Coordinates of C-alpha atoms in Angstrom, one line a residue:
M1066 CA 110.6 39.8 98.8
S1067 CA 108.3 36.9 99.2
S1068 CA 105.1 36.6 97.3
N1069 CA 103.5 34.9 100.3
T1070 CA 101.6 38.0 101.5
G1071 CA 98.2 38.5 102.8
A1072 CA 97.3 42.2 102.3
T1073 CA 94.7 43.5 104.7
N1074 CA 91.5 44.4 102.9
G1075 CA 92.6 42.3 100.0
N1076 CA 90.2 40.3 97.8
E1077 CA 90.7 37.1 99.8
R1078 CA 89.8 38.7 103.1
M1079 CA 86.8 40.4 101.6
T1080 CA 85.6 37.1 100.3
D1081 CA 85.9 35.6 103.8
A1082 CA 83.9 38.5 105.1
S1083 CA 81.2 38.0 102.5
Q1084 CA 80.8 34.4 103.4
Q1085 CA 79.6 35.1 106.9
E1086 CA 76.0 34.7 107.7
N1087 CA 73.6 37.4 106.7
L1088 CA 72.2 39.1 109.7
S1089 CA 69.4 41.0 107.8
G1090 CA 66.1 40.9 109.6
Q1091 CA 67.7 40.2 113.0
Q1092 CA 68.1 42.6 115.9
I1093 CA 71.4 43.4 117.6
G1094 CA 71.1 45.4 120.8
G1095 CA 68.7 48.2 120.1
Y1096 CA 69.2 48.0 116.3
E1097 CA 67.1 46.3 113.7
I1098 CA 69.3 45.1 110.8
L1099 CA 67.7 46.0 107.4
N1100 CA 70.1 44.9 104.7
V1101 CA 73.8 44.5 103.8
I1102 CA 75.5 47.7 102.6
G1103 CA 78.9 46.2 101.9
Y1104 CA 81.9 44.3 103.2
G1105 CA 84.8 46.2 104.7
G1106 CA 88.3 45.1 105.4
M1107 CA 87.4 43.3 108.6
A1108 CA 83.7 43.8 109.0
T1109 CA 80.3 43.6 107.3
V1110 CA 78.4 46.9 107.2
Y1111 CA 74.6 46.8 107.5
R1112 CA 71.9 49.4 107.1
A1113 CA 70.0 49.3 110.4
R1114 CA 67.3 51.2 112.3
Q1115 CA 67.9 52.5 115.7
I1116 CA 64.7 51.5 117.5
S1117 CA 64.9 54.1 120.3
M1118 CA 65.4 57.1 118.0
Q1119 CA 63.8 55.8 114.8
R1120 CA 66.7 56.8 112.7
V1121 CA 68.6 54.9 110.0
V1122 CA 72.3 54.1 110.9
A1123 CA 75.2 52.1 109.6
L1124 CA 76.0 49.1 111.7
K1125 CA 79.5 47.6 111.4
V1126 CA 79.7 44.1 112.7
L1127 CA 82.9 42.0 113.1
P1128 CA 82.2 38.5 111.4
R1129 CA 82.2 35.6 113.8
Q1130 CA 85.0 33.9 112.0
F1131 CA 87.3 36.8 112.9
M1132 CA 86.3 36.9 116.6
Q1133 CA 88.9 34.3 117.5
D1134 CA 91.7 36.3 115.9
D1135 CA 93.2 38.7 118.4
T1136 CA 94.6 40.9 115.6
Y1137 CA 91.2 41.7 114.2
M1138 CA 89.6 42.1 117.6
Q1139 CA 92.4 44.6 118.5
R1140 CA 91.9 46.5 115.3
F1141 CA 88.2 46.7 115.8
H1142 CA 88.5 48.1 119.3
R1143 CA 91.2 50.4 118.1
E1144 CA 88.9 52.0 115.6
V1145 CA 86.3 52.7 118.3
E1146 CA 89.0 54.3 120.5
I1147 CA 90.5 56.4 117.7
V1148 CA 87.3 57.6 116.1
S1149 CA 85.7 58.5 119.4
R1150 CA 88.5 61.1 119.9
L1151 CA 88.3 62.5 116.4
E1152 CA 85.6 65.2 115.9
H1153 CA 85.7 66.7 112.5
R1154 CA 82.8 67.5 110.1
N1155 CA 84.4 65.3 107.4
I1156 CA 85.0 62.3 109.5
V1157 CA 82.1 59.9 109.9
P1158 CA 81.1 60.0 113.6
V1159 CA 80.6 57.0 115.8
H1160 CA 77.1 57.1 117.5
D1161 CA 77.5 53.9 119.6
Y1162 CA 79.4 50.7 120.1
G1163 CA 79.0 47.5 122.0
E1164 CA 78.8 43.7 121.8
F1165 CA 76.0 41.3 121.2
E1166 CA 76.5 37.7 122.2
G1167 CA 80.2 38.3 122.1
Q1168 CA 80.1 39.8 118.6
P1169 CA 81.3 43.5 118.6
Y1170 CA 79.7 46.2 116.6
I1171 CA 80.0 49.9 115.9
V1172 CA 77.1 52.2 115.1
M1173 CA 78.0 55.1 112.7
R1174 CA 76.2 57.7 110.7
Y1175 CA 74.5 56.3 107.6
M1176 CA 75.8 57.7 104.3
P1177 CA 73.1 56.9 101.7
A1178 CA 75.1 58.0 98.6
G1179 CA 77.7 55.3 98.9
S1180 CA 81.4 55.7 98.5
V1181 CA 83.8 57.2 96.0
D1182 CA 84.5 53.6 95.0
D1183 CA 80.9 53.3 93.9
L1184 CA 81.2 56.5 91.9
L1185 CA 84.4 55.2 90.2
G1186 CA 82.4 52.2 89.0
Q1187 CA 80.9 54.6 86.5
G1188 CA 84.2 55.9 85.2
P1189 CA 86.4 58.9 85.9
L1190 CA 84.9 61.7 88.0
D1191 CA 84.3 65.2 86.9
L1192 CA 87.2 67.5 87.7
D1193 CA 85.0 69.7 89.8
L1194 CA 83.7 66.8 91.9
T1195 CA 87.3 65.4 92.2
T1196 CA 88.5 68.8 93.5
K1197 CA 85.6 69.0 96.0
I1198 CA 86.3 65.6 97.4
V1199 CA 90.0 66.3 97.8
E1200 CA 89.3 69.7 99.4
Q1201 CA 87.0 68.0 102.0
I1202 CA 89.1 64.9 102.8
A1203 CA 92.4 66.8 103.0
P1204 CA 91.5 68.9 106.1
A1205 CA 90.0 65.8 107.8
L1206 CA 93.2 64.0 107.2
D1207 CA 95.3 66.8 108.5
Y1208 CA 93.1 67.0 111.5
A1209 CA 93.7 63.3 112.3
H1210 CA 97.4 63.8 111.8
S1211 CA 97.3 66.7 114.2
K1212 CA 95.9 64.3 116.8
G1213 CA 98.7 61.9 116.1
V1214 CA 96.7 59.4 114.1
L1215 CA 97.7 57.9 110.7
H1216 CA 94.9 56.3 108.7
R1217 CA 97.2 53.9 106.8
D1218 CA 94.3 52.6 104.6
L1219 CA 93.1 55.6 102.7
K1220 CA 91.2 54.5 99.5
P1221 CA 88.0 55.2 97.6
S1222 CA 85.9 52.7 99.5
N1223 CA 86.8 54.5 102.8
I1224 CA 85.5 57.9 101.5
L1225 CA 81.7 58.0 101.9
M1226 CA 79.3 60.5 100.3
D1227 CA 76.1 62.0 101.6
D1228 CA 73.1 63.2 99.7
N1229 CA 74.6 66.7 99.3
G1230 CA 77.7 65.4 97.6
D1231 CA 79.9 66.0 100.6
A1232 CA 82.7 63.5 101.3
Y1233 CA 83.6 61.9 104.7
L1234 CA 86.6 59.9 105.9
T1235 CA 85.9 56.6 107.6
D1236 CA 87.4 53.2 108.5
F1237 CA 90.2 53.8 111.0
G1238 CA 90.4 50.1 111.7
I1239 CA 94.1 49.8 110.9
A1240 CA 95.0 53.4 111.9
R1241 CA 98.1 53.8 114.0
V1242 CA 98.7 56.3 116.7
L1243 CA 102.0 58.1 116.1
G1244 CA 104.7 57.1 118.6
Q1245 CA 103.2 53.6 119.1
D1246 CA 104.2 50.4 117.3
Q1247 CA 106.6 52.3 115.0
G1248 CA 108.4 49.2 113.8
G1249 CA 106.1 48.6 110.9
I1250 CA 105.5 45.4 109.1
S1251 CA 107.5 44.5 106.0
I1252 CA 106.1 43.4 102.7
T1253 CA 108.3 40.3 103.0
T1254 CA 106.1 39.1 105.9
R1255 CA 102.8 37.4 105.8
H1256 CA 100.9 40.4 107.1
V1257 CA 101.0 43.6 105.0
V1258 CA 99.2 46.5 106.7
G1259 CA 97.2 48.5 104.1
T1260 CA 95.9 48.1 100.6
P1261 CA 98.8 47.7 98.1
A1262 CA 97.1 49.6 95.4
Y1263 CA 97.2 52.8 97.6
M1264 CA 100.0 52.3 100.0
S1265 CA 103.1 54.4 99.9
P1266 CA 106.6 53.0 99.0
E1267 CA 107.8 53.4 102.6
Q1268 CA 104.7 51.6 103.8
A1269 CA 105.2 48.7 101.4
Q1270 CA 108.8 48.5 102.7
G1271 CA 107.9 48.5 106.3
Q1272 CA 109.7 51.7 107.1
P1273 CA 108.6 54.2 109.8
L1274 CA 105.6 56.3 108.6
D1275 CA 104.4 59.8 109.0
S1276 CA 101.6 61.9 107.5
R1277 CA 103.2 61.9 104.1
S1278 CA 102.3 58.3 103.7
D1279 CA 98.6 59.1 103.9
I1280 CA 99.2 62.0 101.5
Y1281 CA 100.7 59.6 99.0
A1282 CA 97.5 57.4 99.3
L1283 CA 95.4 60.5 98.7
G1284 CA 97.5 61.2 95.6
V1285 CA 96.8 57.7 94.3
M1286 CA 93.1 58.4 94.8
L1287 CA 93.4 61.7 93.0
F1288 CA 95.1 59.9 90.0
E1289 CA 92.3 57.3 89.9
M1290 CA 89.5 59.8 90.2
C1291 CA 90.9 61.8 87.3
A1292 CA 92.0 58.9 85.0
G1293 CA 89.4 56.3 86.0
T1294 CA 92.2 53.8 86.7
R1295 CA 94.9 53.2 89.2
P1296 CA 98.5 54.1 88.4
F1297 CA 99.9 50.6 89.1
H1298 CA 98.5 47.2 88.0
A1299 CA 99.8 43.7 88.6
D1300 CA 98.4 40.1 88.9
T1301 CA 98.8 40.0 92.6
P1302 CA 98.7 42.5 95.5
Y1303 CA 102.3 41.7 96.1
G1304 CA 103.2 42.7 92.5
V1305 CA 101.3 46.0 93.0
A1306 CA 103.3 46.7 96.1
V1307 CA 106.6 46.1 94.3
L1308 CA 105.6 48.6 91.6
Q1309 CA 104.8 51.2 94.3
V1310 CA 108.4 50.9 95.4
T1311 CA 110.2 50.5 92.0
A1312 CA 108.1 51.9 89.1
Q1313 CA 107.2 55.4 88.0
P1314 CA 103.5 56.0 87.5
P1315 CA 102.2 56.9 84.0
T1316 CA 101.6 60.5 83.3
L1317 CA 98.0 61.5 84.0
R1318 CA 97.5 63.2 80.6
S1319 CA 98.7 60.1 78.7
I1320 CA 95.5 58.5 80.0
N1321 CA 93.2 61.6 79.9
P1322 CA 94.7 64.3 77.6
E1323 CA 91.8 66.7 78.4
L1324 CA 93.1 67.2 81.9
P1325 CA 95.2 70.4 82.7
V1326 CA 98.9 70.2 82.5
A1327 CA 99.1 71.8 85.9
L1328 CA 97.1 69.0 87.4
E1329 CA 99.4 66.4 85.9
Q1330 CA 102.3 68.2 87.6
V1331 CA 100.5 68.1 91.0
V1332 CA 100.0 64.4 90.7
N1333 CA 103.6 63.9 89.7
R1334 CA 104.7 65.6 92.8
V1335 CA 102.4 63.9 95.3
L1336 CA 103.4 60.4 93.9
K1337 CA 107.1 61.0 94.4
K1338 CA 108.9 58.0 95.9
R1339 CA 110.7 60.1 98.5
P1340 CA 108.4 61.5 101.2
D1341 CA 110.4 64.8 101.4
E1342 CA 109.6 65.5 97.7
R1343 CA 105.8 65.4 98.3
Y1344 CA 103.4 68.0 99.6
H1345 CA 104.0 68.7 103.3
S1346 CA 100.3 68.4 104.1
A1347 CA 97.0 67.2 102.6
T1348 CA 95.7 70.7 102.6
A1349 CA 98.7 71.9 100.6
L1350 CA 97.8 69.2 98.1
A1351 CA 94.2 70.3 98.0
E1352 CA 95.1 73.9 97.4
A1353 CA 97.4 72.8 94.5
V1354 CA 94.6 70.8 93.0
R1355 CA 92.2 73.7 93.3
Q1356 CA 94.7 76.0 91.6
A1357 CA 95.3 73.6 88.8
S1358 CA 91.6 72.9 88.2
D1359 CA 90.9 76.6 88.1
G1360 CA 93.5 77.0 85.3
G1361 CA 96.3 78.3 87.4
S1362 CA 99.9 78.0 86.2
S1363 CA 101.8 74.9 87.3
I1364 CA 105.1 76.8 87.6
H1365 CA 106.8 75.8 90.9
D1366 CA 104.2 73.2 91.7
T1367 CA 106.7 70.4 91.4
L1368 CA 109.3 72.0 93.6
P1369 CA 109.6 70.1 96.9
G1370 CA 110.8 73.0 99.0
I1371 CA 107.5 75.0 98.7
A1372 CA 105.6 74.9 102.0
K1373 CA 102.3 75.7 100.4
P1374 CA 101.1 75.4 96.8
T1375 CA 99.8 79.0 97.1
K1376 CA 103.3 80.4 97.1
P1377 CA 103.8 80.2 93.3
V1378 CA 101.0 82.8 92.9
Q1379 CA 102.9 85.2 95.2
L1380 CA 106.2 84.6 93.3
R1381 CA 104.5 85.3 90.0
Q1382 CA 103.1 88.5 91.4
E1383 CA 106.5 89.5 92.7
T1384 CA 108.1 88.6 89.4
A1385 CA 105.4 90.4 87.4
A1386 CA 105.2 93.5 89.5
P1387 CA 108.3 95.3 88.2
V1388 CA 107.0 95.1 84.6
A1389 CA 104.6 98.0 85.0
P1390 CA 104.8 99.1 88.6
P1391 CA 102.6 102.0 89.9
P1392 CA 105.1 104.1 91.8
A1393 CA 102.8 104.6 94.8
R1394 CA 102.2 100.9 95.2
Y1395 CA 105.7 99.6 94.7
P1396 CA 108.2 102.1 96.2
T1397 CA 111.3 100.0 95.4
P1398 CA 114.7 101.6 94.8
N1399 CA 114.4 100.8 91.1
T1400 CA 111.1 102.5 90.7
P1401 CA 112.3 106.1 90.8
R1402 CA 115.0 105.5 88.3
R1403 CA 112.6 103.8 86.0
S1404 CA 110.1 106.7 86.4
Q1405 CA 112.8 109.3 85.6
A1406 CA 113.9 107.3 82.6
V1407 CA 110.4 107.4 81.3
K1408 CA 109.8 111.1 82.1
L1409 CA 113.1 112.7 81.1
P1410 CA 112.7 112.4 77.3
R1411 CA 109.3 114.0 77.4
P1412 CA 110.4 117.6 78.0
R1413 CA 112.9 117.2 75.2
R1414 CA 110.3 115.9 72.8
V1415 CA 107.9 118.7 73.8
F1416 CA 110.7 121.3 73.4
R1417 CA 111.7 120.0 70.0
R1418 CA 108.1 120.1 68.8
K1419 CA 107.6 123.7 70.0
R1420 CA 110.9 125.1 68.5
P1421 CA 109.7 125.0 64.8
Q1422 CA 106.5 126.7 65.8
N1423 CA 108.4 129.6 67.5
L1424 CA 110.7 130.0 64.4
W1425 CA 107.7 130.1 62.1
M1426 CA 105.9 132.6 64.3
S1427 CA 108.9 134.8 64.5
A1428 CA 109.4 134.7 60.8
A1429 CA 105.7 135.5 60.2
I1430 CA 105.8 138.5 62.6
G1431 CA 109.1 139.7 61.0
G1432 CA 107.5 139.4 57.6
I1433 CA 104.4 141.3 58.6
I1434 CA 106.6 144.1 60.2
G1435 CA 108.8 144.2 57.1
C1436 CA 105.8 144.4 54.8
G1437 CA 104.3 147.1 57.0
L1438 CA 107.5 149.2 56.9
L1439 CA 107.8 148.7 53.1
T1440 CA 104.2 149.8 52.7
L1441 CA 104.8 152.8 54.9
L1442 CA 107.9 153.8 52.8
V1443 CA 105.9 153.5 49.6
I1444 CA 103.1 155.7 51.0
I1445 CA 105.6 158.3 52.2
L1446 CA 107.4 158.3 48.8
A1447 CA 104.1 158.7 47.1
L1448 CA 103.1 161.6 49.3
V1449 CA 106.5 163.2 48.6
L1450 CA 106.2 162.8 44.9
S1451 CA 102.6 164.0 45.1
G1452 CA 103.6 167.1 47.0
N1453 CA 106.3 168.1 44.5
G1454 CA 103.8 167.9 41.7
Q1455 CA 101.5 170.3 43.5
L1456 CA 104.3 172.8 44.1
N1457 CA 105.4 172.8 40.5
G1458 CA 101.8 173.2 39.3
A1459 CA 101.3 176.2 41.6
A1460 CA 104.5 177.8 40.4
S1461 CA 103.5 177.3 36.8
N1462 CA 100.1 178.7 37.5
A1463 CA 101.6 181.7 39.2
E1464 CA 103.9 182.5 36.3
E1465 CA 101.3 182.0 33.7
P1466 CA 99.5 185.3 34.4
Q1467 CA 102.8 187.2 34.2
I1468 CA 103.5 185.7 30.9
R1469 CA 100.0 186.5 29.7
Q1470 CA 100.4 190.0 31.1
T1471 CA 103.8 190.3 29.3
W1472 CA 102.4 189.3 26.1
S1473 CA 99.3 191.4 26.5
A1474 CA 101.2 194.6 27.5
P1475 CA 102.5 195.7 24.1
S1476 CA 100.1 197.5 22.0
Q1477 CA 99.0 196.1 18.8
P1478 CA 100.8 197.5 15.7
D1479 CA 98.8 200.2 14.1
L1480 CA 98.1 198.8 10.7
D1481 CA 96.8 202.1 9.6
A1482 CA 100.0 204.0 10.5
T1483 CA 102.7 204.7 8.2
S1484 CA 105.2 202.1 7.4
E1485 CA 107.8 203.9 9.4
A1486 CA 105.6 204.1 12.4
A1487 CA 104.8 200.5 12.0
R1488 CA 108.5 199.5 11.8
R1489 CA 109.2 201.5 15.0
S1490 CA 106.4 199.9 16.7
L1491 CA 107.8 196.5 15.8
L1492 CA 111.3 197.4 16.7
G1493 CA 110.2 198.8 20.0
Q1494 CA 108.6 195.5 20.7
D1495 CA 111.8 193.6 19.7
K1496 CA 113.8 195.7 22.1
Q1497 CA 111.4 194.9 24.9
D1498 CA 111.9 191.2 24.1

């Protein structure tokens, strides 16, 4: 590779653009130029007033020193052609275009809040703002790809902001229509198309490009917005381009440890050297960034075969579902067996608990009945014994008068009788006994 390279939109070319005459205060066509906004890759951008409608617009003018270069003239007109066929809410629209004294210009919507590059001048962006920017630029990029247009120069200075904090894609000056001019320009030549700090490895090598090259550039922007610095640094644009092809980027959290691990894994994937290992679309990347910034798990985020980064959530749900499946919601073959396995022990447990209660109840009832029978026997025995006593008493009472009568029957000895009579009386009594 030769170090003799002149990267488009490099510092040298921006210096050339900045050295052109200042057109502030002049009038071009129906537009009054107010002041310089900035210097683009191949044009100077002014803030101007459209006289007919009394509105402020952005006026992009090709510097006079580039008017003799057919390459720059073709790129300027290509931007008009491409942007005029792209209508998306996050692509800066073209209001008008024309030439004034042979100097071409493009009239575009004025974006007063500047660019993402201006925001990065103050340091890393807030994660919420970074996510919002990616979510707005991604669909615009996918829309351009659906129309067969590759941007090829996606970078922070080409993302403009409005007063509401919304992001817009601009500067299709070196965009390519897919199917046209597919040969590419190698980094070994004098003309490198794109900005080395953001170009994909295949773009730096002059290989055929597709939408994944722009997605890589969006990934470099994502890295820079989160870390506040670009992943690759070198003394020359050529050196940066070489690193894009040969070196691995530093991990995001090695620069900013406060960032989520999941976001680091998203960045690792989008900056893969091989295009087929990156996200298949810019929207898929944006969804992965949103999931990571919301605290979602990063599992499966780095797998290249996933069509969308939302699939890991479904896989986790499918994996987690059998852990505690409601039978009505997940009627899988395993569910009935699991339900029976849970329910079968319950009758046994209930039966074992009730068995001691029945035994104790039976024993208690048996004891009560036994006590009752014993008491009944005691009562009967007492009654029997009591009855015998009454009979014996009655018999003794009945005999007692007879005895009394027997003893009262004999006459008393006559003490006044003679001794013989008295003896007979006594003897007669003895005989009676």
